[in-house]
Coordinates of C-alpha atoms in Angstrom, one line a residue:
Chain T
M1 CA -39.4 -0.7 157.0
L2 CA -39.1 2.3 159.2
K3 CA -40.7 0.8 162.4
G4 CA -38.5 1.2 165.4
R5 CA -35.8 3.3 163.6
N6 CA -34.3 6.6 164.7
L7 CA -34.0 9.7 162.6
V8 CA -30.7 11.4 163.8
D9 CA -29.0 12.4 160.4
P10 CA -30.8 13.3 157.2
R11 CA -29.2 10.4 155.5
D12 CA -30.4 7.8 157.9
F13 CA -33.2 6.9 155.5
T14 CA -32.7 5.8 151.9
T15 CA -34.3 7.9 149.1
E16 CA -36.8 5.1 148.6
E17 CA -37.7 5.3 152.3
L18 CA -38.1 9.1 152.0
D19 CA -40.3 8.5 148.9
S20 CA -42.6 6.3 151.1
I21 CA -42.8 9.1 153.7
F22 CA -43.6 11.7 151.1
A23 CA -46.3 9.5 149.5
F24 CA -47.9 9.0 152.9
T25 CA -47.6 12.7 153.6
K26 CA -49.6 13.4 150.4
E27 CA -52.3 10.9 151.5
I28 CA -52.6 12.6 154.8
I29 CA -52.9 16.0 153.2
N30 CA -55.6 14.8 150.9
R31 CA -57.6 12.9 153.5
P32 CA -56.6 14.0 157.0
E33 CA -59.8 12.6 158.6
E34 CA -58.9 9.1 157.6
F35 CA -55.8 9.2 159.9
A36 CA -57.2 11.0 162.9
H37 CA -57.1 7.8 165.1
L38 CA -53.9 6.2 163.6
C39 CA -52.0 6.7 166.9
D40 CA -54.8 6.3 169.5
G41 CA -53.1 5.2 172.7
K42 CA -49.7 6.2 171.6
I43 CA -47.6 8.9 173.4
L44 CA -45.0 11.2 171.9
G45 CA -42.3 12.6 174.3
T46 CA -41.0 16.0 173.4
L47 CA -37.6 16.9 175.1
F48 CA -36.8 20.5 174.1
Y49 CA -33.5 21.5 175.8
E50 CA -33.5 24.5 173.6
P51 CA -36.3 27.1 173.2
S52 CA -38.5 26.4 170.2
T53 CA -42.1 27.1 169.4
R54 CA -42.7 26.1 165.8
T55 CA -40.9 22.8 165.7
R56 CA -42.3 21.7 169.1
F57 CA -45.8 22.8 168.2
S58 CA -45.4 21.1 164.8
F59 CA -44.5 17.8 166.5
E60 CA -47.2 18.2 169.0
A61 CA -49.9 19.1 166.5
A62 CA -48.8 16.1 164.3
M63 CA -49.2 13.7 167.2
L64 CA -52.5 15.2 168.3
R65 CA -53.9 15.1 164.8
L66 CA -53.1 11.4 164.7
G67 CA -55.1 10.8 167.9
G68 CA -52.0 10.3 170.1
K69 CA -51.0 12.2 173.3
V70 CA -47.9 14.3 174.1
I71 CA -45.8 14.7 177.2
G72 CA -42.4 16.5 177.7
F73 CA -40.8 19.7 178.6
S74 CA -39.9 22.9 176.7
E75 CA -37.5 24.3 179.2
P76 CA -34.9 22.0 180.8
G77 CA -35.0 24.2 183.8
S78 CA -38.3 22.7 184.7
S79 CA -37.1 19.1 184.5
S80 CA -34.6 16.8 186.2
V81 CA -32.0 18.1 183.9
K82 CA -31.7 21.0 186.3
K83 CA -30.8 18.5 189.0
G84 CA -27.9 17.3 186.8
E85 CA -29.5 14.2 185.3
S86 CA -27.5 13.0 182.3
L87 CA -28.9 12.9 178.8
A88 CA -28.6 9.2 178.7
D89 CA -30.6 8.8 181.9
T90 CA -33.3 11.3 180.8
L91 CA -33.8 9.3 177.5
R92 CA -34.0 5.9 179.3
T93 CA -36.5 7.4 181.7
V94 CA -38.8 9.3 179.3
G95 CA -38.4 6.2 176.8
S96 CA -40.1 4.1 179.5
Y97 CA -43.2 6.4 179.5
A98 CA -43.4 7.4 175.8
D99 CA -43.6 5.3 172.6
I100 CA -41.6 7.8 170.6
I101 CA -39.4 10.8 171.5
A102 CA -38.6 14.1 169.6
M103 CA -35.6 15.8 171.1
R104 CA -34.1 19.2 170.4
H105 CA -30.7 19.8 172.1
H106 CA -28.3 22.7 172.2
K107 CA -25.3 20.5 171.9
E108 CA -24.2 19.0 168.5
G109 CA -24.3 15.2 168.3
A110 CA -26.6 14.9 171.3
P111 CA -29.2 12.8 169.4
Q112 CA -26.4 10.6 167.9
Y113 CA -25.2 9.8 171.4
G114 CA -28.7 9.7 173.0
A115 CA -30.0 7.2 170.4
K116 CA -27.7 4.6 172.0
Y117 CA -29.7 4.8 175.3
C118 CA -33.2 5.5 174.0
P119 CA -35.4 2.5 174.2
V120 CA -37.9 3.9 171.6
P121 CA -37.4 5.6 168.3
L122 CA -35.7 9.0 168.7
I123 CA -36.2 11.9 166.3
N124 CA -33.6 14.6 166.1
A125 CA -35.6 17.9 166.2
G126 CA -32.4 19.9 165.9
D127 CA -29.0 19.7 167.5
G128 CA -27.1 23.0 167.9
G129 CA -25.9 24.3 164.6
H130 CA -25.5 20.8 163.4
Q131 CA -28.5 18.9 161.8
H132 CA -32.3 19.3 161.6
P133 CA -33.5 16.3 159.6
T134 CA -37.2 16.7 160.1
Q135 CA -37.0 20.3 158.7
T136 CA -35.2 18.5 155.8
L137 CA -38.1 16.2 155.3
T138 CA -40.3 19.3 155.2
D139 CA -37.9 21.1 152.7
L140 CA -37.7 18.1 150.4
Y141 CA -41.5 17.6 150.4
T142 CA -42.0 21.3 149.6
I143 CA -39.4 21.2 146.8
L144 CA -41.1 18.1 145.4
E145 CA -44.5 19.7 145.6
S146 CA -43.2 22.9 143.9
K147 CA -40.9 21.4 141.2
G148 CA -42.4 17.9 140.8
S149 CA -39.1 16.3 141.2
L150 CA -35.9 16.3 143.5
N151 CA -33.5 15.9 140.6
N152 CA -32.0 18.4 138.0
L153 CA -32.2 21.5 140.3
T154 CA -29.9 24.5 141.0
I155 CA -30.3 25.3 144.7
G156 CA -29.1 28.5 146.2
F157 CA -28.5 28.7 150.0
C158 CA -28.2 32.2 151.3
G159 CA -27.4 33.6 154.7
D160 CA -25.8 31.9 157.7
L161 CA -24.5 28.7 156.2
Q162 CA -22.0 28.2 159.1
F163 CA -24.5 27.6 161.9
G164 CA -27.6 27.0 159.8
R165 CA -28.3 23.4 160.7
T166 CA -31.2 23.2 158.2
V167 CA -28.7 24.1 155.5
H168 CA -26.4 21.4 156.4
S169 CA -29.1 18.8 156.6
L170 CA -30.6 19.8 153.3
I171 CA -27.3 19.8 151.5
K172 CA -26.6 16.3 152.9
A173 CA -30.0 15.1 151.7
M174 CA -30.0 16.7 148.3
S175 CA -26.5 15.3 147.6
R176 CA -28.0 12.0 146.8
Y177 CA -30.2 13.2 144.0
E178 CA -29.2 13.5 140.3
N179 CA -27.8 16.6 138.6
I180 CA -28.0 18.9 141.7
R181 CA -26.0 22.1 141.6
F182 CA -25.4 24.1 144.9
I183 CA -24.7 27.8 145.0
L184 CA -23.6 28.8 148.5
I185 CA -24.1 32.6 149.2
S186 CA -22.8 33.9 152.6
P187 CA -20.4 36.3 154.1
I188 CA -16.9 34.6 154.3
E189 CA -17.3 34.3 158.2
L190 CA -20.5 32.3 157.7
Q191 CA -19.6 29.8 155.0
V192 CA -20.6 26.2 155.3
P193 CA -18.5 24.1 157.8
E194 CA -15.5 22.2 156.5
Y195 CA -17.0 18.8 157.1
I196 CA -19.8 19.6 154.7
K197 CA -17.3 20.6 152.0
T198 CA -15.0 17.6 152.6
E199 CA -17.4 14.9 153.4
V200 CA -20.5 15.8 151.5
L201 CA -19.7 18.1 148.6
G202 CA -16.1 16.9 148.1
Q203 CA -16.7 13.1 148.3
H204 CA -19.7 13.1 146.0
G205 CA -18.0 15.3 143.5
L206 CA -20.9 17.6 143.5
N207 CA -21.1 20.8 141.6
Y208 CA -20.9 23.8 143.9
V209 CA -19.8 27.3 144.0
E210 CA -19.5 29.8 146.9
G211 CA -20.0 33.4 146.6
E212 CA -21.0 36.5 148.6
R213 CA -23.6 38.3 146.3
L214 CA -27.1 37.0 145.8
E215 CA -27.9 39.5 143.0
D216 CA -25.2 37.8 140.9
V217 CA -26.7 34.4 140.9
I218 CA -30.4 34.7 141.7
G219 CA -31.3 34.3 138.0
E220 CA -29.8 30.8 137.9
L221 CA -31.7 29.3 140.7
D222 CA -34.6 26.9 140.9
I223 CA -34.7 27.0 144.6
L224 CA -33.6 29.8 146.9
Y225 CA -33.3 28.8 150.5
M226 CA -32.9 31.8 152.8
T227 CA -31.8 31.5 156.3
R228 CA -31.7 33.8 159.3
V229 CA -28.4 34.9 160.9
Q230 CA -29.0 33.3 164.3
K231 CA -28.1 35.5 167.2
E232 CA -28.1 32.5 169.6
R233 CA -25.2 30.7 167.7
F234 CA -22.7 33.6 168.2
F235 CA -20.3 33.8 171.2
N236 CA -19.6 37.4 170.2
E237 CA -22.5 39.8 169.9
A238 CA -20.5 42.4 167.8
D239 CA -20.0 39.7 165.1
Y240 CA -23.8 39.1 165.0
I241 CA -24.6 42.9 164.7
R242 CA -22.0 43.2 162.0
L243 CA -23.5 40.3 159.9
K244 CA -27.1 40.1 160.7
D245 CA -28.4 42.2 157.8
S246 CA -26.0 40.8 155.2
Y247 CA -28.9 39.6 152.9
I248 CA -32.4 41.0 152.6
L249 CA -34.6 39.5 149.8
D250 CA -37.0 42.0 148.3
L251 CA -39.1 42.3 145.2
R252 CA -36.3 44.3 143.4
K253 CA -33.9 41.4 143.8
L254 CA -36.5 39.0 142.6
E255 CA -36.8 40.9 139.3
S256 CA -34.1 38.8 137.7
A257 CA -35.3 35.5 139.2
K258 CA -37.0 32.7 137.3
D259 CA -40.8 32.8 137.2
D260 CA -40.9 29.3 138.8
L261 CA -38.3 29.9 141.5
A262 CA -39.4 28.5 144.9
I263 CA -38.4 30.6 147.9
L264 CA -38.0 28.6 151.0
H265 CA -37.1 29.5 154.6
P266 CA -37.1 27.3 157.7
L267 CA -38.5 30.2 159.7
P268 CA -38.5 32.1 162.0
R269 CA -37.9 35.1 159.8
V270 CA -36.3 38.2 161.1
N271 CA -35.7 40.7 158.3
E272 CA -34.0 38.6 155.6
I273 CA -37.1 38.4 153.5
S274 CA -39.1 41.6 153.1
M275 CA -42.9 41.3 153.9
E276 CA -43.6 42.4 150.4
V277 CA -42.3 39.1 149.1
D278 CA -45.0 37.1 151.0
A279 CA -47.6 37.7 148.3
D280 CA -45.4 36.6 145.5
P281 CA -46.4 33.2 144.3
R282 CA -42.8 32.1 144.4
A283 CA -42.8 32.4 148.2
K284 CA -43.4 28.9 149.5
Y285 CA -42.3 29.4 153.2
F286 CA -45.7 29.4 154.7
Q287 CA -46.7 26.3 152.8
Q288 CA -43.5 24.9 154.0
V289 CA -44.6 25.3 157.6
K290 CA -47.9 23.5 157.0
N291 CA -46.1 20.7 155.1
G292 CA -43.8 20.4 158.2
M293 CA -46.8 19.2 160.3
Y294 CA -48.1 16.7 157.8
V295 CA -44.6 15.3 157.1
R296 CA -44.0 14.8 160.8
M297 CA -47.4 13.0 161.0
A298 CA -46.2 10.7 158.3
L299 CA -42.8 10.2 160.0
I300 CA -44.3 9.4 163.5
A301 CA -46.7 7.0 162.0
K302 CA -44.0 5.2 160.1
L303 CA -41.5 5.0 163.0
L304 CA -44.3 3.7 165.3
G305 CA -45.1 1.1 162.7
V306 CA -48.8 1.9 162.6
R307 CA -48.5 2.6 158.9
Chain Y
M1 CA 27.7 8.5 169.4
L2 CA 25.4 7.4 172.2
N3 CA 25.0 3.7 172.6
I4 CA 22.0 2.2 174.2
T5 CA 22.3 -1.5 175.0
S6 CA 20.1 -3.6 172.8
I7 CA 17.3 -5.5 174.5
S8 CA 16.9 -9.3 174.7
K9 CA 13.1 -9.6 174.8
G10 CA 10.6 -6.9 174.3
L11 CA 9.6 -4.1 171.9
V12 CA 11.4 -1.3 170.0
I13 CA 9.1 1.5 168.9
D14 CA 11.1 3.0 166.1
H15 CA 10.8 5.9 163.6
I16 CA 8.9 8.1 165.9
K17 CA 8.6 11.6 164.7
P18 CA 11.0 13.8 166.6
G19 CA 9.3 15.4 169.6
L20 CA 6.6 12.8 169.8
G21 CA 8.7 10.2 171.8
L22 CA 8.0 11.7 175.2
K23 CA 4.3 12.0 174.5
I24 CA 4.1 8.3 173.6
F25 CA 6.3 7.4 176.5
K26 CA 3.9 9.1 178.9
Y27 CA 0.9 7.8 177.2
L28 CA 2.1 4.2 177.6
K29 CA 2.8 5.0 181.3
L30 CA 6.4 3.9 180.8
D31 CA 7.5 6.4 183.4
E32 CA 5.8 4.0 185.9
A33 CA 7.5 0.9 184.5
D34 CA 9.3 -1.5 186.8
F35 CA 11.4 -3.0 183.8
T36 CA 14.0 -1.4 181.7
V37 CA 12.9 1.3 179.4
A38 CA 14.9 3.7 177.2
L39 CA 13.6 6.9 175.5
I40 CA 15.9 8.1 172.8
I41 CA 15.3 11.6 171.5
N42 CA 16.6 13.1 168.2
A43 CA 18.5 9.9 167.1
I44 CA 20.0 10.0 163.6
S45 CA 17.7 8.5 161.0
E46 CA 18.8 7.6 157.5
K47 CA 15.2 8.0 156.2
H48 CA 14.0 11.1 158.1
G49 CA 17.1 12.8 159.4
R50 CA 16.1 12.5 163.1
K51 CA 13.7 10.3 164.9
D52 CA 12.8 9.3 168.6
I53 CA 13.0 5.7 169.7
I54 CA 11.5 3.8 172.7
K55 CA 13.1 0.5 173.8
I56 CA 11.1 -1.6 176.2
E57 CA 12.7 -4.6 177.9
N58 CA 9.4 -6.4 178.4
K59 CA 6.5 -7.7 176.1
I60 CA 3.7 -5.4 177.0
D61 CA 0.4 -4.8 175.3
I62 CA 0.4 -1.5 173.4
D63 CA -2.4 0.2 171.6
L64 CA -1.3 0.1 167.9
A65 CA -4.3 2.1 166.8
M66 CA -3.2 4.9 169.2
L67 CA 0.3 4.8 167.9
G68 CA -0.8 4.8 164.3
F69 CA -3.1 7.7 164.9
L70 CA -0.2 9.7 166.6
D71 CA 2.3 8.9 163.8
P72 CA 1.6 6.3 161.1
N73 CA 5.2 6.1 160.1
I74 CA 6.1 4.4 163.3
T75 CA 7.3 0.8 163.2
V76 CA 7.1 -1.6 166.1
N77 CA 9.8 -4.3 166.3
I78 CA 9.1 -7.4 168.4
I79 CA 12.3 -8.7 169.9
E80 CA 13.1 -12.3 171.0
D81 CA 16.7 -13.4 172.0
E82 CA 18.0 -10.0 170.8
V83 CA 16.6 -10.7 167.3
I84 CA 13.7 -8.9 165.5
I85 CA 11.1 -11.6 165.0
D86 CA 8.3 -9.3 163.8
K87 CA 8.1 -5.8 162.4
I88 CA 4.8 -4.1 162.4
N89 CA 4.2 -1.1 160.2
L90 CA 1.5 1.1 161.4
T91 CA -1.3 2.9 159.5
L92 CA -4.0 5.3 160.4
P93 CA -6.7 3.4 162.3
D94 CA -10.3 3.6 161.0
T95 CA -11.5 4.9 164.4
V96 CA -9.8 6.2 167.5
E97 CA -11.4 6.4 170.9
N98 CA -10.4 8.5 173.9
I99 CA -7.0 9.5 172.5
I100 CA -8.0 13.1 171.7
E101 CA -10.9 15.1 172.7
C102 CA -13.3 17.1 170.4
K103 CA -12.4 20.8 170.7
N104 CA -15.9 22.0 169.5
P105 CA -17.4 23.7 172.5
R106 CA -20.9 23.0 171.0
C107 CA -20.3 19.3 170.9
I108 CA -22.2 17.0 173.2
T109 CA -18.8 15.6 174.4
A110 CA -18.2 19.0 176.1
E111 CA -21.3 18.4 178.3
E112 CA -22.3 14.8 178.8
R113 CA -20.5 12.7 181.5
D114 CA -18.6 9.5 180.8
I115 CA -18.9 10.0 177.0
T116 CA -16.4 8.2 174.7
H117 CA -14.6 10.7 172.5
K118 CA -14.7 8.9 169.2
F119 CA -13.2 10.0 165.8
V120 CA -13.7 8.3 162.4
L121 CA -11.2 8.4 159.6
I122 CA -12.7 10.1 156.5
N123 CA -9.7 10.7 154.3
R124 CA -6.6 8.4 154.7
D125 CA -4.5 10.4 152.3
K126 CA -4.9 13.7 154.1
G127 CA -5.2 12.0 157.6
L128 CA -8.6 13.6 158.2
Y129 CA -10.8 12.5 161.1
K130 CA -14.2 13.7 162.2
C131 CA -15.8 13.6 165.5
Q132 CA -18.5 10.8 165.6
Y133 CA -21.0 13.3 167.2
C134 CA -20.6 16.8 165.9
D135 CA -18.6 16.1 162.6
Q136 CA -15.9 18.5 163.4
I137 CA -12.9 17.7 161.3
Y138 CA -9.3 17.1 162.6
S139 CA -6.0 16.5 160.8

């Protein structure tokens, strides 16, 4: 039962609960008109303390397609945050108006902390470089759709694995499935944080390797998860400039990849995937975007208890 | 050889890692005490070579979790009538609150007011803790 729950960490839900969300997502995709009034009279609060278009639009579109309404801010400067209101008070206040809240915050752990004060279900829409569990639902659904299963997969993560919150969340989520192998490709400076290695990969005894060259391993992969080197996460611009073009996926690199490889990317893309790859049937990232809206529809409905 | 008078009733915090005694002394606010307290630094230890010791001529409440977090090898002796009536061996606590602060500048604890700095033990053998909010690891 997901009614009234929060989604802060990708492992907040059991794999069975995830299955129920994915099954409902598929129903919505197949028959969207049936669910167009599921959230009539309900309000989603969107608190975006950090700039975002696609995630915010995805949440808003999801609620609107369910018949609900949306309130919120996309710039903290236009809210009481500018007056110095604490996160706890903002959540208590908006939680008095809205039935459910999606929050993106620049500080890591903000949703974990805020959930203690939020009187309605709180969804983590990304916290700094830490976690992004609704992107993970999207990623899992897209993998399931592409491969038919979430087990027995070799998954390559490539790019900024240090600050890539979608990477951290997907590793956490996939660590619970059977026979998963991770290949982590990044510059040494952008390797996954220590807590992911210690707490997730280490404790579960998972099979993982780290490397710096995509070309060496691309032929082994069932899933290739590309990420952008995120300018906004660097304190030093020189480091960003040095590392930003470390990996560019093009058709030449894909020559040695499997025919049924699925290429994912949380978007936005800068130049880490060449445009020529977009037409390749292995490119799933635009399908991934669409899935994101449907999976958020399913999530909102489940947390509100209307389904 | 330095002799420190034994206490008749109170606590002896023994086997403190050398150098940590003063930190614990200050943390327990013993510098403000109106009863007899002794801080012994670099005493000879048969087990560890050197150690710090704190003797407190009063039965006060002390945070054993905090002491265990700072140094799990500490022992706390409870004294009555100049005799040790109980000896408490410390271990690393499962959680610690407001003893250390998260050093990750991206952590919510760096921004939100009145937030509890909480760390959870994730590996007892290696003494690893993680911040409850941002998952940053500390040893």
